[in-house]
Short mmCIF file of C-alpha atoms and ligand atoms in Angstrom, two decimals:
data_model
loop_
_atom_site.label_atom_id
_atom_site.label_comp_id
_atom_site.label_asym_id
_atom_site.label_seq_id
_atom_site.Cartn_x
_atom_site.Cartn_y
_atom_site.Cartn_z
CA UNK A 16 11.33 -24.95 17.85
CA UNK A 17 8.73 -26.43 20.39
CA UNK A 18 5.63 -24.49 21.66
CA UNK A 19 3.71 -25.62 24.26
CA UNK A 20 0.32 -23.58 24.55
CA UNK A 21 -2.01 -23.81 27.88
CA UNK A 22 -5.43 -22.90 27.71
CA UNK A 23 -9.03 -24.02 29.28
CA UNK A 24 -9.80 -23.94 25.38
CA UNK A 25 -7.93 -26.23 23.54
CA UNK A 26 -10.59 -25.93 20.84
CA UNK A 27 -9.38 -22.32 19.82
CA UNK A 28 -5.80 -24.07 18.94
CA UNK A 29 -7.47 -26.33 16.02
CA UNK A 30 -6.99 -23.91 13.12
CA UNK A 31 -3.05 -24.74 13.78
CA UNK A 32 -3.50 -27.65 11.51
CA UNK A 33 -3.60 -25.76 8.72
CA UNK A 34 -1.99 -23.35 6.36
CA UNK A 35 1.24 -22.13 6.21
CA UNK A 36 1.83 -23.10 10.19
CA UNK A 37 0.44 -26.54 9.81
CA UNK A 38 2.60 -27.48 6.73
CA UNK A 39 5.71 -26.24 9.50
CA UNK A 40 4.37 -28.79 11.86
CA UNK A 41 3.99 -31.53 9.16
CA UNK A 42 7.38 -31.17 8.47
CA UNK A 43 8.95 -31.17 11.83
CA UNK A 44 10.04 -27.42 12.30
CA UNK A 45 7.83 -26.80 14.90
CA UNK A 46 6.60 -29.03 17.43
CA UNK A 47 3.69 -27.39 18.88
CA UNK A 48 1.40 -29.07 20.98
CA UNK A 49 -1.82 -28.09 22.64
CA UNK A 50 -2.57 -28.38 27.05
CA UNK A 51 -5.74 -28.27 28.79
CA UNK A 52 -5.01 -26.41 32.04
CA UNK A 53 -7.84 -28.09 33.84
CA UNK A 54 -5.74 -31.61 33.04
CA UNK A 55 -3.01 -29.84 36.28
CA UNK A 56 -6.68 -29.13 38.54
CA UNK A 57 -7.53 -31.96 41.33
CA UNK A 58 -11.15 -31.56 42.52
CA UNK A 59 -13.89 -32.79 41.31
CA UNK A 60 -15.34 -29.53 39.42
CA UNK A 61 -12.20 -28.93 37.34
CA UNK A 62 -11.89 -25.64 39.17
CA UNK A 63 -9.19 -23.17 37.39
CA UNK A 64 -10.43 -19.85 39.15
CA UNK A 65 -11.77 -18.37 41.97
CA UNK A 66 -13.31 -14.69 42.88
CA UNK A 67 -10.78 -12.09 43.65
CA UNK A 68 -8.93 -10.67 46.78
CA UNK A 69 -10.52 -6.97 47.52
CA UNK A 70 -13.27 -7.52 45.40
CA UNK A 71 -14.56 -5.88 41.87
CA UNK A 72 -15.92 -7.79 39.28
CA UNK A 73 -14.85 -11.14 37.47
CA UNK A 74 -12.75 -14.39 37.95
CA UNK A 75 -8.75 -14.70 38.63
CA UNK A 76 -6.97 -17.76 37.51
CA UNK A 77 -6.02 -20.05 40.70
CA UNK A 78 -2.30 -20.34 41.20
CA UNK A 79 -1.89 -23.70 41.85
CA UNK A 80 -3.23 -25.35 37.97
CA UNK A 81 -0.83 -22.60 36.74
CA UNK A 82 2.38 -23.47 38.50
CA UNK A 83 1.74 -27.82 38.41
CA UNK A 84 1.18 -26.45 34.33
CA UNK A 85 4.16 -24.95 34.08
CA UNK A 86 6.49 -27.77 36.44
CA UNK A 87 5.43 -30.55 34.10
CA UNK A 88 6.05 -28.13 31.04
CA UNK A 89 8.81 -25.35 31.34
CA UNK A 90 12.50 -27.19 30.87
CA UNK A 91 14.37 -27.84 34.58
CA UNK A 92 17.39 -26.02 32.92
CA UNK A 93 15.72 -22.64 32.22
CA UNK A 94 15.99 -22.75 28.70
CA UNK A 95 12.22 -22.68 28.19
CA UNK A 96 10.12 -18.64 27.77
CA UNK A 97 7.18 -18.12 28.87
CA UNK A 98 5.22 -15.80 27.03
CA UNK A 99 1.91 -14.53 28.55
CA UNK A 100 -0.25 -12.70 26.19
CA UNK A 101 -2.18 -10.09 28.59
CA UNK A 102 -3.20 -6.20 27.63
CA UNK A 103 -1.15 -5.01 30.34
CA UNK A 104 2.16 -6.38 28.73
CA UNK A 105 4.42 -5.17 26.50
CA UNK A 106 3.46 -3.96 22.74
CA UNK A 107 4.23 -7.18 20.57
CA UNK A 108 5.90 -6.32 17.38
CA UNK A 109 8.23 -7.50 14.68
CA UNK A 110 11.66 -7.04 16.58
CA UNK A 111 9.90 -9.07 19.38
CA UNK A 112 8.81 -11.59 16.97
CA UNK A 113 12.50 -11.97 15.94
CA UNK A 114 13.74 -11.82 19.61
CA UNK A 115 11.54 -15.30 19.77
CA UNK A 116 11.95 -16.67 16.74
CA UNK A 117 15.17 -17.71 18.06
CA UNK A 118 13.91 -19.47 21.20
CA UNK A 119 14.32 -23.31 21.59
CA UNK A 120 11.42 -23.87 23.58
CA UNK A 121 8.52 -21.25 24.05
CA UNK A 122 4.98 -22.03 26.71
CA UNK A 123 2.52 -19.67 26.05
CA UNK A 124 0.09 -19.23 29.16
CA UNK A 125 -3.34 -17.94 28.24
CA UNK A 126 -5.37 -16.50 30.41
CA UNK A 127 -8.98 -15.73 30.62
CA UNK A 128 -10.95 -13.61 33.19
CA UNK A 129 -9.47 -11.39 34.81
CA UNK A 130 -6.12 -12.62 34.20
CA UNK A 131 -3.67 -15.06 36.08
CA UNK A 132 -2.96 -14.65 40.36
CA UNK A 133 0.02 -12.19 39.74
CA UNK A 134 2.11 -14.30 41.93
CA UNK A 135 2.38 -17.05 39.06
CA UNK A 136 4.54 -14.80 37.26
CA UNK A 137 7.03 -14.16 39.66
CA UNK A 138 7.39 -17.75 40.76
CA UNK A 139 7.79 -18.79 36.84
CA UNK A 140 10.20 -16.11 36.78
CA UNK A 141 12.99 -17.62 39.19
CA UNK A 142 12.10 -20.40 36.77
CA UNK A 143 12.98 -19.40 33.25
CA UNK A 144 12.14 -16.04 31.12
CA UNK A 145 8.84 -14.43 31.45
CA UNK A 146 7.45 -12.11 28.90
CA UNK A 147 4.23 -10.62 29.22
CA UNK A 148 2.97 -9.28 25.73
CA UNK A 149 0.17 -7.32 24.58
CA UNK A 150 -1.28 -7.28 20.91
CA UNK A 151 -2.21 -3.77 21.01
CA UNK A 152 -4.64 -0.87 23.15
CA UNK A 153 -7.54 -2.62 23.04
CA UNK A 154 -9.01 -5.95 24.99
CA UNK A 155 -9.54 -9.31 24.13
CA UNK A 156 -11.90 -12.05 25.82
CA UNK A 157 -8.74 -14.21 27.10
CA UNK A 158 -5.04 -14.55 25.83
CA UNK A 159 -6.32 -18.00 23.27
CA UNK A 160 -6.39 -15.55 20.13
CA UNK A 161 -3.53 -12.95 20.68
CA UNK A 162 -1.42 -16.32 21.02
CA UNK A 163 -2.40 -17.78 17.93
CA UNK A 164 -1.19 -14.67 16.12
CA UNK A 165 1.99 -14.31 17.91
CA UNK A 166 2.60 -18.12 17.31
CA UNK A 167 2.34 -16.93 13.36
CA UNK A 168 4.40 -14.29 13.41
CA UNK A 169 7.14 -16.13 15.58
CA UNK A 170 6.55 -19.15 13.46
CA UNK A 171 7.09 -17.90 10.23
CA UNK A 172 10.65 -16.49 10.77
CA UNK A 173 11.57 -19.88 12.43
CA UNK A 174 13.93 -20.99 9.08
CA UNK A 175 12.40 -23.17 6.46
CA UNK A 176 8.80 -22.34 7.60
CA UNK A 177 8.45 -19.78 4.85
CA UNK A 178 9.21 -21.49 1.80
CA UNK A 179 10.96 -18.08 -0.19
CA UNK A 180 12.97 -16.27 2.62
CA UNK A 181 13.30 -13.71 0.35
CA UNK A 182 9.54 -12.91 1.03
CA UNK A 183 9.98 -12.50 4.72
CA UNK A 184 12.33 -9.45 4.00
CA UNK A 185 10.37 -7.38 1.95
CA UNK A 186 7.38 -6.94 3.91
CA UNK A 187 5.72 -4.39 6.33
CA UNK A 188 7.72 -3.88 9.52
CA UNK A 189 10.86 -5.43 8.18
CA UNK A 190 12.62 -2.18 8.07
CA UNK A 191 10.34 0.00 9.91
CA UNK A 192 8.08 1.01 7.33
CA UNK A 193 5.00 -0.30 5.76
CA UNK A 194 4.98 -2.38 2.21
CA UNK A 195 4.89 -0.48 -0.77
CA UNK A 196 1.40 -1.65 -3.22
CA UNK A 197 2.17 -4.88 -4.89
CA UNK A 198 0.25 -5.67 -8.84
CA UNK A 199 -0.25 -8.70 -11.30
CA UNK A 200 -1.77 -9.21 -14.26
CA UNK A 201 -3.61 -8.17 -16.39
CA UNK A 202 -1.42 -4.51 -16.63
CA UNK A 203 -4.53 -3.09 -17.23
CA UNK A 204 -7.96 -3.74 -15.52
CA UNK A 205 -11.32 -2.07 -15.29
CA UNK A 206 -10.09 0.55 -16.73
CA UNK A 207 -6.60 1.02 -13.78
CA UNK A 208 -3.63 0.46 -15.59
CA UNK A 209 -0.22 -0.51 -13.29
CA UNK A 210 2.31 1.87 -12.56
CA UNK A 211 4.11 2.22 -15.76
CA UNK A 212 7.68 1.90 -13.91
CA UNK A 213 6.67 -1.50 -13.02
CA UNK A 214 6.65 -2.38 -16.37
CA UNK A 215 10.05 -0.73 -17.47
CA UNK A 216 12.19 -3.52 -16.53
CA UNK A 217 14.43 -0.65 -14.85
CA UNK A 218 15.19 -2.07 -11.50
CA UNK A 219 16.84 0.64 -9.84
CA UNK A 220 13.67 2.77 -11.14
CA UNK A 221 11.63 0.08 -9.12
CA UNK A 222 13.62 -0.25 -6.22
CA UNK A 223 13.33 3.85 -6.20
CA UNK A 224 9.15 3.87 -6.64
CA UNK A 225 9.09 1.36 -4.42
CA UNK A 226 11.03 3.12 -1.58
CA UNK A 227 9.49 6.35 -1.99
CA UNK A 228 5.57 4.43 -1.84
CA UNK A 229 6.89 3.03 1.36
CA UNK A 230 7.97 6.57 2.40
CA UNK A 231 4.67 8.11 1.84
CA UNK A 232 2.34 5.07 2.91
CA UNK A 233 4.07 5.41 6.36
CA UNK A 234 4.31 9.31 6.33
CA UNK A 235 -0.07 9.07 5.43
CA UNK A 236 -1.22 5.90 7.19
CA UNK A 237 1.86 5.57 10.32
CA UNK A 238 3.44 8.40 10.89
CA UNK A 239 4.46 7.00 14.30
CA UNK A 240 6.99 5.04 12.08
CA UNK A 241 8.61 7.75 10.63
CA UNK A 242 9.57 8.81 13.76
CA UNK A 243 10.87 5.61 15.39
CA UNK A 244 13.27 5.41 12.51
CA UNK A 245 14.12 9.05 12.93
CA UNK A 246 15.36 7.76 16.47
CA UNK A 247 17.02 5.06 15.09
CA UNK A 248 19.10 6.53 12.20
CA UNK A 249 20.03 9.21 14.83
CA UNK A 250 21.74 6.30 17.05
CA UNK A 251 22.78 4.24 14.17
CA UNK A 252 23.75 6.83 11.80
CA UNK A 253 22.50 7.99 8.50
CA UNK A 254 21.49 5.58 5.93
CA UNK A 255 21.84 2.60 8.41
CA UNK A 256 18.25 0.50 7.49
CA UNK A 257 16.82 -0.99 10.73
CA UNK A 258 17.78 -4.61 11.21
CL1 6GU B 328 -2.31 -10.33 24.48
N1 6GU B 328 -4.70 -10.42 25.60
C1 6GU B 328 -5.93 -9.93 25.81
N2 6GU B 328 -6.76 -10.59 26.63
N3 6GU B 328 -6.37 -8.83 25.25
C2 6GU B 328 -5.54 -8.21 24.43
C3 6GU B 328 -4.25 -8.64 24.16
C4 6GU B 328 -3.84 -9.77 24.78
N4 6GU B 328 -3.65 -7.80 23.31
C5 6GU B 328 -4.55 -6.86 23.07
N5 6GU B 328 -5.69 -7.09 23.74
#
């Protein structure tokens, strides 16, 4: 996969050369590289915004960096999304991670201020597919950080990134609940000792304590799940897990 990010703050990118996502880029899975929007300005002062039609308070991102951004950048053929982290988009989640895991080329736009000239977004979109996402209800400083961790959570399901697959199935969000609680050694420890089912070598006991913890973890701590699969098992039938 190649991801090409565009930012006035390059800077924020740097922690992509390391861990798990910087091992992916060593080894050629993901080709991800880096833009300075104020490398597509022309005057002098490196200007990227300006103050806003009908007033109120902050910046908006000029049009013009944006769109000479995203003609050197987004693929003539439309293959290319662009995915523009904003808290007025869409909730991200794990089905949307999946949706672009499977993307040949993704451009992430990130804005700061008061956000991009809205008119940016409908020109990209008679250009390729625009997705405007949102990490969740609260606000960020500019789209630089929201990016980073959609970039992990799309990069990580792009094949051979995580080294076990295996791991990337049983995890929160998979199937629409949270993980059940995971032990090592020593079985006992300051005085907590591990679930003794753990330690039965019964594994249709543990696949069955394991289900029911991620049955009441959700119930307690996301109950919101519960009923999202509710939905789904309604449309999909009973027993049928999420996919
Ligand atoms: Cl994607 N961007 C910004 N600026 N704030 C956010 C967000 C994104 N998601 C939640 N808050």
């Amino acid at each position: 996969m190649r991801v090409d990010i565009v930012t006035i703050f390059p800077a924020f990118f740097s922690v992509l050369d390391v861990s798990l996502l910087g091992r992916a880029r060593q080894d050629g899975l993901l080709y991800v590289q880096v833009h300075d929007l104020r490398d597509w300005t022309t005057d002098r002062h490196r200007t990227v915004d300006d103050t806003p039609y009908g007033g109120g308070a902050g910046m908006v991102m000029k049009p013009e960096p944006w769109a000479q951004a995203l003609e050197a950048l987004l693929r003539p053929d439309g293959t290319s999304t662009l995915v523009v982290p904003t808290p007025a988009g869409t909730r991200f989640s794990q089905p949307i991670a999946r949706g672009l895991a499977t993307a040949d080329h993704l451009v992430f736009a990130c804005g700061r201020y008061e956000g991009i000239d809205a008119r940016v977004l409908d020109w990209a979109a008679e250009r390729c597919r625009v997705t405007e996402l949102s990490l969740g209800d609260y606000v960020l400083n500019g789209g630089e950080v929201a990016a980073m961790a959609m970039l992990e959570a799309v990069g990580r399901l792009v094949p051979g990134v995580v080294g076990n697959p295996e791991s990337l199935v049983e995890e929160s969000h998979e199937d629409g609940l949270l993980e059940y609680p995971s032990y090592t050694k020593p079985s006992t420890w300051r005085g907590r000792s591990v679930p003794p089912v753990l330690l039965s070598g019964h594994h249709a006991a543990i696949d069955e304590w394991r289900r029911a913890q991620q049955l009441e973890r959700t119930r307690r701590i996301r109950p919101d799940l519960i009923e999202l699969l509710d939905h789904d098992a309604g449309a999909a039938g009973p027993g049928v897990p999420r996919s």
